[in-house]
Amino acid sequence: MLRVGRGKAFNKVLRVPGDKSISHRAVMLGAIADGTTRIENFLPGDDCHHTIECFQRLGVKIEREGATTLTVHGKGWKGLREPDQCLDVGNSGTTIRLLLGILAGSPFFSTVYGDASIARRPMARVVEPLRRMGARIDGRAGGRFAPLAVRGGELKGIEYHSPVASAQVKSCLLLAGLRAEGWTKVKEPHPSRDHTERMLKAFGAELSLGEGAVSVRGGQSLAGCHVRVPGDISSAAFLFAAALLVPGSRVTVRDVGINPTRTGILDVFRSMGAEVTVTPTDQWCGEPVGDVTVAGGPLRGVEVGGDLIPRLIDEIPVLAVVATQAEGRTVIRDAAELKVKESNRIATVAEELRKMGAQVDETSDGLIIEGPTSLQGALLDSHGDHRIGMAMAVAGLASEGEVRVKGAEAISVSFPNFAEILKELE
Ligand code: S3P
């Protein structure tokens, strides 16, 4: 149980753990590359540990030096071997979907499964296009849900127009495309995060980008790389929100990833009236890094939809919390994808915020929040979803009376030291 009381004004300079999306990809590309991949500032969260374990079961040697430094000894695709046990992805959607792209073209049998949340998440979005490439995948409900069984083999490139803007779908197909015959092209309705594209280039792959699509030629091999993982802007977002929820506060997060496909939350906080300063400092393995400062002030409601949604999809729970303190109405639309995240985040955000007295309506593809409302302390539930747990904990900083969050252990999926950092802000 995590307990959070009302916050006092703070002015802090902090760091957050490494980016989850980039940490997964560094292990995966390192595993299929030839040579050594050294990874620094790796996220020591549960999701990324599952990725490491899956690749160890596939025969890849991965050495750990402390919690955040790893060496992956890749031997190319040939270095992967048939696992003698099922591959457990835990709670991680990125692990299962990207891994399927690698397994589809690997000439052996494997099975993948995860926790109760993973078993509810849609897999047809990757299974169906992989089958079009020639993959043999079976699973629960005809392969629409995990557990899934893969008999890997030869693939052929396809041109795929994804109905959803999803980096997991895009990345799965690009990884499969690396082993397929000919070219694989993926087009999506809105641009999703492009970490796979950036990292593939850093590992020496050739990609063709343009007109909302990315293509990869099959038969390319990757070369091991040195990856330094930027701080996760999705974790930093909880600290930015804290600064907005506690009047008079300011926070700087150093060395955070500022890839434009991930910074939608900064644009939205700015349009709500927050002071947001981004100072780019470096590029790490093709990823822009910088220091980001956020300070509060009077906030107003905003409308968020369209292309912005994939740029802040994981930040919507905490955006909803901030919106309860903004003057006027906040409308979040085009975000039906929230229903198929670690929990149904439209339902879980609305349910938990209402327990605190917030005015929140669920719509078919988003949320409508009326503000400002004064939040009351309450017993809240993470629903086993790390981002719901953290969003509700941060809401406690703005509430009268203590917030208690049940199921807070889920937070270790992406931000293992969250509770310690939050304590500094109370
Ligand atoms: C991720 C992509 C997003 C995001 C998830 C991580 C990734 O999911 O919500 O937390 O690492 O590729 P979708 O691709 O399903 O939108």
Short mmCIF file of C-alpha atoms and ligand atoms in Angstrom, two decimals:
data_model
loop_
_atom_site.label_atom_id
_atom_site.label_comp_id
_atom_site.label_asym_id
_atom_site.label_seq_id
_atom_site.Cartn_x
_atom_site.Cartn_y
_atom_site.Cartn_z
CA MET A 1 0.00 0.00 0.00
CA LEU A 2 1.40 3.39 -1.03
CA ARG A 3 0.30 6.37 1.08
CA VAL A 4 0.56 9.93 -0.21
CA GLY A 5 -0.33 13.15 1.60
CA ARG A 6 -0.78 16.69 0.37
CA GLY A 7 2.42 18.15 -1.10
CA LYS A 8 4.30 21.28 -0.01
CA ALA A 9 5.80 23.57 -2.66
CA PHE A 10 9.08 22.09 -3.94
CA ASN A 11 11.93 23.06 -6.25
CA LYS A 12 13.89 19.95 -7.24
CA VAL A 13 16.36 18.66 -9.78
CA LEU A 14 15.84 14.94 -10.34
CA ARG A 15 16.62 12.03 -12.66
CA VAL A 16 14.33 9.20 -13.66
CA PRO A 17 15.22 5.61 -14.63
CA GLY A 18 15.96 4.65 -18.23
CA ASP A 19 13.32 4.63 -20.93
CA LYS A 20 11.28 1.42 -20.99
CA SER A 21 10.72 1.30 -24.76
CA ILE A 22 14.40 1.91 -25.50
CA SER A 23 15.61 -0.56 -22.85
CA HIS A 24 13.53 -3.40 -24.38
CA ARG A 25 14.75 -2.61 -27.87
CA ALA A 26 18.41 -2.46 -26.82
CA VAL A 27 18.25 -6.03 -25.46
CA MET A 28 16.31 -7.32 -28.46
CA LEU A 29 18.50 -5.75 -31.14
CA GLY A 30 21.60 -6.68 -29.15
CA ALA A 31 20.39 -10.30 -29.07
CA ILE A 32 19.97 -10.59 -32.85
CA ALA A 33 23.07 -8.50 -33.72
CA ASP A 34 26.55 -9.85 -34.30
CA GLY A 35 28.94 -8.77 -31.57
CA THR A 36 28.72 -7.13 -28.20
CA THR A 37 26.07 -4.61 -27.17
CA ARG A 38 26.74 -2.70 -24.00
CA ILE A 39 23.70 -1.02 -22.45
CA GLU A 40 23.95 1.72 -19.83
CA ASN A 41 21.15 3.26 -17.78
CA PHE A 42 18.99 0.24 -18.58
CA LEU A 43 15.60 0.35 -16.85
CA PRO A 44 15.74 -2.13 -13.94
CA GLY A 45 11.96 -2.58 -14.08
CA ASP A 46 9.97 -5.81 -14.14
CA ASP A 47 8.97 -5.49 -17.81
CA CYS A 48 12.55 -5.19 -19.02
CA HIS A 49 13.69 -8.05 -16.78
CA HIS A 50 11.18 -10.23 -18.60
CA THR A 51 12.72 -9.26 -21.92
CA ILE A 52 16.17 -10.26 -20.62
CA GLU A 53 14.86 -13.61 -19.36
CA CYS A 54 13.10 -14.40 -22.65
CA PHE A 55 16.31 -13.86 -24.62
CA GLN A 56 18.37 -15.84 -22.11
CA ARG A 57 15.91 -18.71 -22.65
CA LEU A 58 16.53 -18.28 -26.37
CA GLY A 59 20.20 -18.97 -25.73
CA VAL A 60 21.59 -15.41 -25.70
CA LYS A 61 24.31 -14.67 -23.15
CA ILE A 62 23.43 -11.51 -21.24
CA GLU A 63 25.74 -10.35 -18.45
CA ARG A 64 24.65 -7.90 -15.79
CA GLU A 65 26.95 -5.48 -14.01
CA GLY A 66 24.83 -3.96 -11.31
CA ALA A 67 21.22 -2.99 -11.89
CA THR A 68 21.53 -0.71 -14.92
CA THR A 69 24.48 -1.92 -16.99
CA LEU A 70 24.29 -4.97 -19.25
CA THR A 71 26.32 -6.66 -21.93
CA VAL A 72 24.47 -8.66 -24.56
CA HIS A 73 26.64 -11.11 -26.48
CA GLY A 74 24.80 -11.35 -29.78
CA LYS A 75 25.64 -14.04 -32.31
CA GLY A 76 23.22 -12.87 -34.97
CA TRP A 77 19.90 -14.57 -35.70
CA LYS A 78 21.74 -17.90 -35.80
CA GLY A 79 22.57 -17.45 -32.13
CA LEU A 80 18.92 -17.94 -31.15
CA ARG A 81 17.93 -21.51 -30.34
CA GLU A 82 14.71 -23.35 -29.60
CA PRO A 83 13.80 -22.64 -25.96
CA ASP A 84 13.07 -25.64 -23.76
CA GLN A 85 10.61 -23.66 -21.68
CA CYS A 86 7.73 -21.28 -22.38
CA LEU A 87 8.73 -17.62 -22.70
CA ASP A 88 7.12 -15.52 -19.94
CA VAL A 89 6.65 -11.83 -20.80
CA GLY A 90 5.02 -10.95 -17.46
CA ASN A 91 2.99 -7.75 -17.87
CA SER A 92 4.87 -6.48 -20.91
CA GLY A 93 3.01 -5.77 -24.15
CA THR A 94 6.19 -4.50 -25.81
CA THR A 95 8.02 -7.74 -25.00
CA ILE A 96 5.35 -10.06 -26.36
CA ARG A 97 4.60 -8.12 -29.55
CA LEU A 98 8.19 -7.37 -30.57
CA LEU A 99 9.33 -10.86 -29.59
CA LEU A 100 6.67 -12.38 -31.86
CA GLY A 101 8.24 -10.52 -34.79
CA ILE A 102 11.60 -12.12 -33.98
CA LEU A 103 10.19 -15.62 -33.33
CA ALA A 104 8.11 -15.64 -36.53
CA GLY A 105 11.27 -15.80 -38.66
CA SER A 106 13.35 -18.00 -36.34
CA PRO A 107 13.37 -21.65 -37.47
CA PHE A 108 12.14 -23.35 -34.30
CA PHE A 109 9.11 -23.83 -32.06
CA SER A 110 8.36 -21.52 -29.14
CA THR A 111 5.47 -20.48 -26.93
CA VAL A 112 4.85 -17.11 -25.28
CA TYR A 113 2.56 -16.16 -22.43
CA GLY A 114 2.18 -13.50 -19.75
CA ASP A 115 0.10 -12.42 -16.77
CA ALA A 116 -3.70 -11.93 -16.58
CA SER A 117 -3.47 -8.48 -18.19
CA ILE A 118 -1.41 -9.78 -21.12
CA ALA A 119 -3.95 -12.57 -21.64
CA ARG A 120 -6.64 -9.90 -22.21
CA ARG A 121 -4.65 -7.74 -24.62
CA PRO A 122 -5.26 -8.00 -28.38
CA MET A 123 -2.63 -9.97 -30.28
CA ALA A 124 -4.44 -10.21 -33.64
CA ARG A 125 -2.94 -6.82 -34.51
CA VAL A 126 0.45 -8.54 -34.84
CA VAL A 127 -0.55 -12.17 -35.48
CA GLU A 128 -2.66 -11.34 -38.51
CA PRO A 129 0.01 -9.38 -40.47
CA LEU A 130 2.71 -11.87 -39.40
CA ARG A 131 0.57 -14.66 -40.85
CA ARG A 132 0.35 -12.66 -44.08
CA MET A 133 4.14 -12.75 -44.11
CA GLY A 134 3.92 -16.53 -43.89
CA ALA A 135 4.30 -17.01 -40.14
CA ARG A 136 2.76 -20.04 -38.48
CA ILE A 137 1.24 -18.89 -35.21
CA ASP A 138 -1.48 -20.54 -33.18
CA GLY A 139 -3.00 -19.52 -29.90
CA ARG A 140 -6.01 -18.94 -27.76
CA ALA A 141 -9.16 -17.84 -29.64
CA GLY A 142 -7.52 -18.64 -32.96
CA GLY A 143 -4.41 -16.66 -32.08
CA ARG A 144 -6.17 -13.47 -30.99
CA PHE A 145 -4.89 -13.81 -27.41
CA ALA A 146 -1.89 -15.22 -25.53
CA PRO A 147 -0.71 -17.88 -24.88
CA LEU A 148 0.61 -18.15 -28.42
CA ALA A 149 2.69 -20.83 -30.11
CA VAL A 150 5.02 -20.00 -32.98
CA ARG A 151 6.61 -22.37 -35.46
CA GLY A 152 9.09 -20.01 -37.04
CA GLY A 153 10.23 -20.25 -40.62
CA GLU A 154 10.68 -18.42 -43.87
CA LEU A 155 8.84 -15.13 -44.28
CA LYS A 156 8.13 -12.87 -47.21
CA GLY A 157 7.95 -9.09 -47.03
CA ILE A 158 4.55 -7.37 -47.22
CA GLU A 159 3.15 -3.87 -47.40
CA TYR A 160 0.94 -3.39 -44.37
CA HIS A 161 -1.41 -0.50 -43.60
CA SER A 162 -1.95 -0.76 -39.86
CA PRO A 163 -5.42 0.31 -38.71
CA VAL A 164 -3.91 1.47 -35.38
CA ALA A 165 -1.03 3.86 -34.68
CA SER A 166 1.06 1.41 -32.68
CA ALA A 167 4.81 1.31 -32.30
CA GLN A 168 4.51 -2.25 -31.07
CA VAL A 169 2.81 -3.36 -34.30
CA LYS A 170 5.22 -1.37 -36.46
CA SER A 171 8.27 -2.68 -34.59
CA CYS A 172 7.09 -6.29 -34.64
CA LEU A 173 6.74 -6.18 -38.42
CA LEU A 174 10.05 -4.39 -38.97
CA LEU A 175 11.85 -7.03 -36.90
CA ALA A 176 10.14 -9.81 -38.85
CA GLY A 177 10.94 -7.88 -42.04
CA LEU A 178 14.66 -8.03 -41.29
CA ARG A 179 14.47 -11.80 -41.90
CA ALA A 180 11.90 -11.79 -44.68
CA GLU A 181 12.45 -12.11 -48.39
CA GLY A 182 12.19 -8.70 -50.10
CA TRP A 183 10.93 -5.49 -48.51
CA THR A 184 8.50 -5.00 -45.64
CA LYS A 185 6.66 -1.70 -45.51
CA VAL A 186 4.50 -0.48 -42.60
CA LYS A 187 2.18 2.49 -42.86
CA GLU A 188 0.24 3.85 -39.90
CA PRO A 189 -2.63 6.32 -39.48
CA HIS A 190 -0.65 8.64 -37.14
CA PRO A 191 3.09 8.56 -36.41
CA SER A 192 3.89 6.38 -33.39
CA ARG A 193 7.14 6.40 -31.40
CA ASP A 194 10.12 5.73 -33.68
CA HIS A 195 12.65 4.19 -31.28
CA THR A 196 12.95 1.00 -33.32
CA GLU A 197 13.78 2.93 -36.47
CA ARG A 198 16.42 5.04 -34.69
CA MET A 199 17.99 2.07 -32.98
CA LEU A 200 18.01 -0.10 -36.10
CA LYS A 201 20.02 2.63 -37.82
CA ALA A 202 22.44 2.77 -34.88
CA PHE A 203 22.90 -1.02 -35.26
CA GLY A 204 23.78 -0.49 -38.92
CA ALA A 205 20.51 -1.35 -40.64
CA GLU A 206 19.23 0.48 -43.70
CA LEU A 207 15.67 1.76 -43.57
CA SER A 208 13.63 3.79 -45.94
CA LEU A 209 11.38 6.42 -44.35
CA GLY A 210 8.73 8.63 -45.93
CA GLU A 211 5.05 9.38 -46.50
CA GLY A 212 4.00 8.08 -43.09
CA ALA A 213 5.62 4.72 -43.80
CA VAL A 214 8.80 2.86 -42.95
CA SER A 215 10.34 0.04 -45.01
CA VAL A 216 13.08 -2.43 -44.29
CA ARG A 217 14.89 -4.78 -46.66
CA GLY A 218 15.13 -8.40 -45.58
CA GLY A 219 18.40 -10.24 -45.13
CA GLN A 220 20.25 -7.44 -43.33
CA SER A 221 22.40 -8.25 -40.36
CA LEU A 222 22.93 -5.94 -37.39
CA ALA A 223 26.16 -5.02 -35.65
CA GLY A 224 26.39 -4.72 -31.84
CA CYS A 225 26.31 -1.18 -30.51
CA HIS A 226 26.87 0.90 -27.39
CA VAL A 227 23.49 2.09 -26.10
CA ARG A 228 23.05 4.68 -23.38
CA VAL A 229 19.37 4.82 -22.49
CA PRO A 230 17.84 8.28 -21.90
CA GLY A 231 15.62 8.87 -18.86
CA ASP A 232 12.01 7.86 -19.52
CA ILE A 233 9.84 10.88 -20.30
CA SER A 234 6.79 8.79 -19.42
CA SER A 235 8.16 8.43 -15.87
CA ALA A 236 9.26 12.08 -15.76
CA ALA A 237 5.66 13.03 -16.65
CA PHE A 238 4.56 12.03 -13.13
CA LEU A 239 7.08 14.47 -11.65
CA PHE A 240 6.05 17.23 -14.08
CA ALA A 241 2.44 16.60 -13.06
CA ALA A 242 3.44 16.79 -9.38
CA ALA A 243 4.93 20.24 -9.99
CA LEU A 244 1.66 21.36 -11.57
CA LEU A 245 -0.48 19.88 -8.79
CA VAL A 246 1.40 21.49 -5.89
CA PRO A 247 1.17 25.28 -6.30
CA GLY A 248 4.48 27.15 -6.33
CA SER A 249 6.50 24.08 -7.39
CA ARG A 250 9.12 23.57 -10.05
CA VAL A 251 10.97 20.44 -11.15
CA THR A 252 13.87 19.83 -13.53
CA VAL A 253 14.43 16.32 -14.84
CA ARG A 254 17.91 15.84 -16.26
CA ASP A 255 19.01 13.55 -19.12
CA VAL A 256 15.49 12.71 -20.18
CA GLY A 257 14.56 11.50 -23.67
CA ILE A 258 13.01 14.28 -25.76
CA ASN A 259 12.28 12.32 -28.92
CA PRO A 260 9.45 14.35 -30.56
CA THR A 261 7.31 11.22 -30.93
CA ARG A 262 7.17 11.14 -27.10
CA THR A 263 6.89 14.78 -26.04
CA GLY A 264 3.17 15.37 -26.59
CA ILE A 265 2.64 15.74 -22.84
CA LEU A 266 5.00 18.75 -22.76
CA ASP A 267 3.03 20.43 -25.56
CA VAL A 268 -0.23 19.83 -23.71
CA PHE A 269 1.04 21.02 -20.32
CA ARG A 270 2.30 24.17 -22.08
CA SER A 271 -1.08 24.78 -23.70
CA MET A 272 -2.72 24.34 -20.27
CA GLY A 273 -0.62 27.29 -19.05
CA ALA A 274 2.39 25.56 -17.48
CA GLU A 275 5.89 26.93 -17.90
CA VAL A 276 7.85 24.24 -19.77
CA THR A 277 11.51 24.63 -20.73
CA VAL A 278 13.35 22.03 -22.79
CA THR A 279 17.14 22.27 -23.07
CA PRO A 280 18.55 19.72 -25.51
CA THR A 281 21.97 18.51 -24.36
CA ASP A 282 23.00 15.47 -26.43
CA GLN A 283 22.07 12.54 -28.69
CA TRP A 284 22.43 9.03 -27.30
CA CYS A 285 22.34 6.31 -29.94
CA GLY A 286 20.22 8.47 -32.23
CA GLU A 287 17.88 9.59 -29.43
CA PRO A 288 17.76 13.28 -28.40
CA VAL A 289 18.32 13.89 -24.69
CA GLY A 290 17.88 17.03 -22.61
CA ASP A 291 16.89 18.70 -19.36
CA VAL A 292 13.22 19.54 -18.93
CA THR A 293 11.86 22.03 -16.39
CA VAL A 294 8.18 22.33 -15.56
CA ALA A 295 6.65 24.91 -13.25
CA GLY A 296 3.02 25.49 -12.40
CA GLY A 297 0.68 28.44 -12.52
CA PRO A 298 -3.01 28.82 -13.24
CA LEU A 299 -4.03 25.95 -15.53
CA ARG A 300 -6.85 25.82 -18.08
CA GLY A 301 -8.65 22.86 -19.66
CA VAL A 302 -7.60 21.66 -23.13
CA GLU A 303 -8.81 19.52 -26.02
CA VAL A 304 -6.49 16.68 -27.01
CA GLY A 305 -6.91 14.34 -30.00
CA GLY A 306 -5.66 13.26 -33.44
CA ASP A 307 -1.93 13.07 -34.11
CA LEU A 308 -1.15 14.14 -30.55
CA ILE A 309 -2.58 10.97 -29.01
CA PRO A 310 0.22 8.52 -29.91
CA ARG A 311 2.72 11.18 -28.74
CA LEU A 312 1.28 11.07 -25.20
CA ILE A 313 -0.70 7.82 -25.04
CA ASP A 314 0.98 6.61 -21.83
CA GLU A 315 0.64 10.02 -20.14
CA ILE A 316 -3.15 10.29 -20.42
CA PRO A 317 -3.87 8.91 -16.91
CA VAL A 318 -1.69 11.57 -15.29
CA LEU A 319 -2.96 14.24 -17.68
CA ALA A 320 -6.48 13.42 -16.46
CA VAL A 321 -5.33 13.99 -12.87
CA VAL A 322 -3.85 17.41 -13.75
CA ALA A 323 -7.05 18.29 -15.66
CA THR A 324 -9.07 17.97 -12.42
CA GLN A 325 -7.17 21.06 -11.19
CA ALA A 326 -7.49 23.09 -14.41
CA GLU A 327 -10.12 25.76 -14.96
CA GLY A 328 -12.76 24.52 -17.41
CA ARG A 329 -13.29 21.38 -19.45
CA THR A 330 -10.60 19.00 -20.71
CA VAL A 331 -11.63 16.71 -23.57
CA ILE A 332 -9.49 13.72 -24.57
CA ARG A 333 -10.64 12.03 -27.78
CA ASP A 334 -9.32 9.56 -30.40
CA ALA A 335 -7.82 7.55 -27.56
CA ALA A 336 -9.76 4.26 -27.76
CA GLU A 337 -6.36 2.50 -27.58
CA LEU A 338 -6.45 3.27 -23.84
CA LYS A 339 -8.99 0.49 -23.44
CA VAL A 340 -6.42 -2.16 -24.41
CA LYS A 341 -3.47 -1.04 -22.29
CA GLU A 342 -2.34 -2.76 -19.05
CA SER A 343 -5.88 -1.99 -17.84
CA ASN A 344 -8.82 -0.34 -19.60
CA ARG A 345 -7.44 3.09 -18.78
CA ILE A 346 -10.58 5.00 -19.77
CA ALA A 347 -12.55 3.01 -17.19
CA THR A 348 -9.87 2.78 -14.49
CA VAL A 349 -8.93 6.49 -14.57
CA ALA A 350 -12.60 7.52 -14.38
CA GLU A 351 -13.41 5.04 -11.60
CA GLU A 352 -10.46 6.02 -9.40
CA LEU A 353 -10.71 9.79 -9.90
CA ARG A 354 -14.43 9.68 -9.06
CA LYS A 355 -13.58 8.08 -5.72
CA MET A 356 -11.71 11.33 -4.96
CA GLY A 357 -14.66 13.50 -5.96
CA ALA A 358 -13.48 14.46 -9.47
CA GLN A 359 -15.98 15.12 -12.23
CA VAL A 360 -15.03 12.69 -15.00
CA ASP A 361 -17.11 11.26 -17.85
CA GLU A 362 -16.06 8.32 -19.97
CA THR A 363 -16.65 8.50 -23.70
CA SER A 364 -16.21 5.78 -26.34
CA ASP A 365 -12.72 7.05 -27.17
CA GLY A 366 -11.61 9.17 -24.25
CA LEU A 367 -12.50 11.20 -21.18
CA ILE A 368 -14.12 14.52 -20.32
CA ILE A 369 -12.95 16.17 -17.12
CA GLU A 370 -14.47 19.28 -15.56
CA GLY A 371 -12.26 21.38 -13.33
CA PRO A 372 -11.28 22.57 -10.95
CA THR A 373 -12.57 20.20 -8.29
CA SER A 374 -11.11 19.70 -4.85
CA LEU A 375 -9.89 16.14 -4.50
CA GLN A 376 -10.54 14.13 -1.33
CA GLY A 377 -8.30 11.48 0.16
CA ALA A 378 -9.51 7.95 -0.63
CA LEU A 379 -8.55 4.30 -0.87
CA LEU A 380 -7.62 3.83 -4.53
CA ASP A 381 -6.67 0.82 -6.66
CA SER A 382 -3.93 0.52 -9.29
CA HIS A 383 -5.93 -2.26 -11.02
CA GLY A 384 -2.51 -3.92 -11.42
CA ASP A 385 -1.55 -1.12 -13.85
CA HIS A 386 1.70 0.74 -13.07
CA ARG A 387 0.61 4.02 -14.67
CA ILE A 388 -2.76 4.05 -12.90
CA GLY A 389 -0.96 3.42 -9.60
CA MET A 390 1.44 6.34 -10.18
CA ALA A 391 -1.23 8.72 -11.51
CA MET A 392 -3.37 8.15 -8.42
CA ALA A 393 -0.40 8.50 -6.07
CA VAL A 394 0.43 11.87 -7.65
CA ALA A 395 -3.23 12.89 -7.25
CA GLY A 396 -2.64 12.45 -3.52
CA LEU A 397 -0.30 15.47 -3.57
CA ALA A 398 -3.29 17.67 -4.47
CA SER A 399 -5.88 16.06 -2.20
CA GLU A 400 -7.31 16.93 1.17
CA GLY A 401 -6.60 13.88 3.27
CA GLU A 402 -4.40 10.94 2.50
CA VAL A 403 -4.56 8.83 -0.66
CA ARG A 404 -3.80 5.15 -0.25
CA VAL A 405 -3.05 3.14 -3.38
CA LYS A 406 -3.67 -0.62 -3.31
CA GLY A 407 -1.65 -2.77 -5.72
CA ALA A 408 1.20 -0.25 -5.78
CA GLU A 409 3.69 -3.08 -6.39
CA ALA A 410 2.66 -2.83 -10.08
CA ILE A 411 4.69 0.40 -10.25
CA SER A 412 7.95 -1.58 -10.36
CA VAL A 413 7.08 -2.46 -13.97
CA SER A 414 8.44 0.90 -15.17
CA PHE A 415 9.56 3.13 -12.24
CA PRO A 416 11.05 1.03 -9.44
CA ASN A 417 12.12 3.99 -7.24
CA PHE A 418 8.92 6.01 -7.74
CA ALA A 419 7.81 5.83 -4.08
CA GLU A 420 11.20 7.13 -2.84
CA ILE A 421 11.17 10.07 -5.25
CA LEU A 422 7.57 10.91 -4.42
CA LYS A 423 8.39 10.92 -0.69
CA GLU A 424 10.84 13.76 -1.42
CA LEU A 425 7.93 15.82 -2.79
CA GLU A 426 5.46 15.38 0.08
C1 S3P B 1 5.31 1.03 -26.67
C2 S3P B 1 4.32 1.47 -27.49
C3 S3P B 1 3.01 1.93 -27.01
C4 S3P B 1 3.05 2.28 -25.52
C5 S3P B 1 3.74 1.24 -24.72
C6 S3P B 1 5.17 1.04 -25.20
C7 S3P B 1 6.57 0.55 -27.26
O1 S3P B 1 2.07 0.92 -27.22
O2 S3P B 1 1.74 2.47 -25.05
O3 S3P B 1 3.77 1.60 -23.34
O4 S3P B 1 7.56 0.38 -26.53
O5 S3P B 1 6.59 0.32 -28.48
P1 S3P B 1 1.34 0.69 -28.64
O6 S3P B 1 2.37 0.48 -29.65
O7 S3P B 1 0.51 -0.55 -28.46
O8 S3P B 1 0.52 1.91 -28.84
#
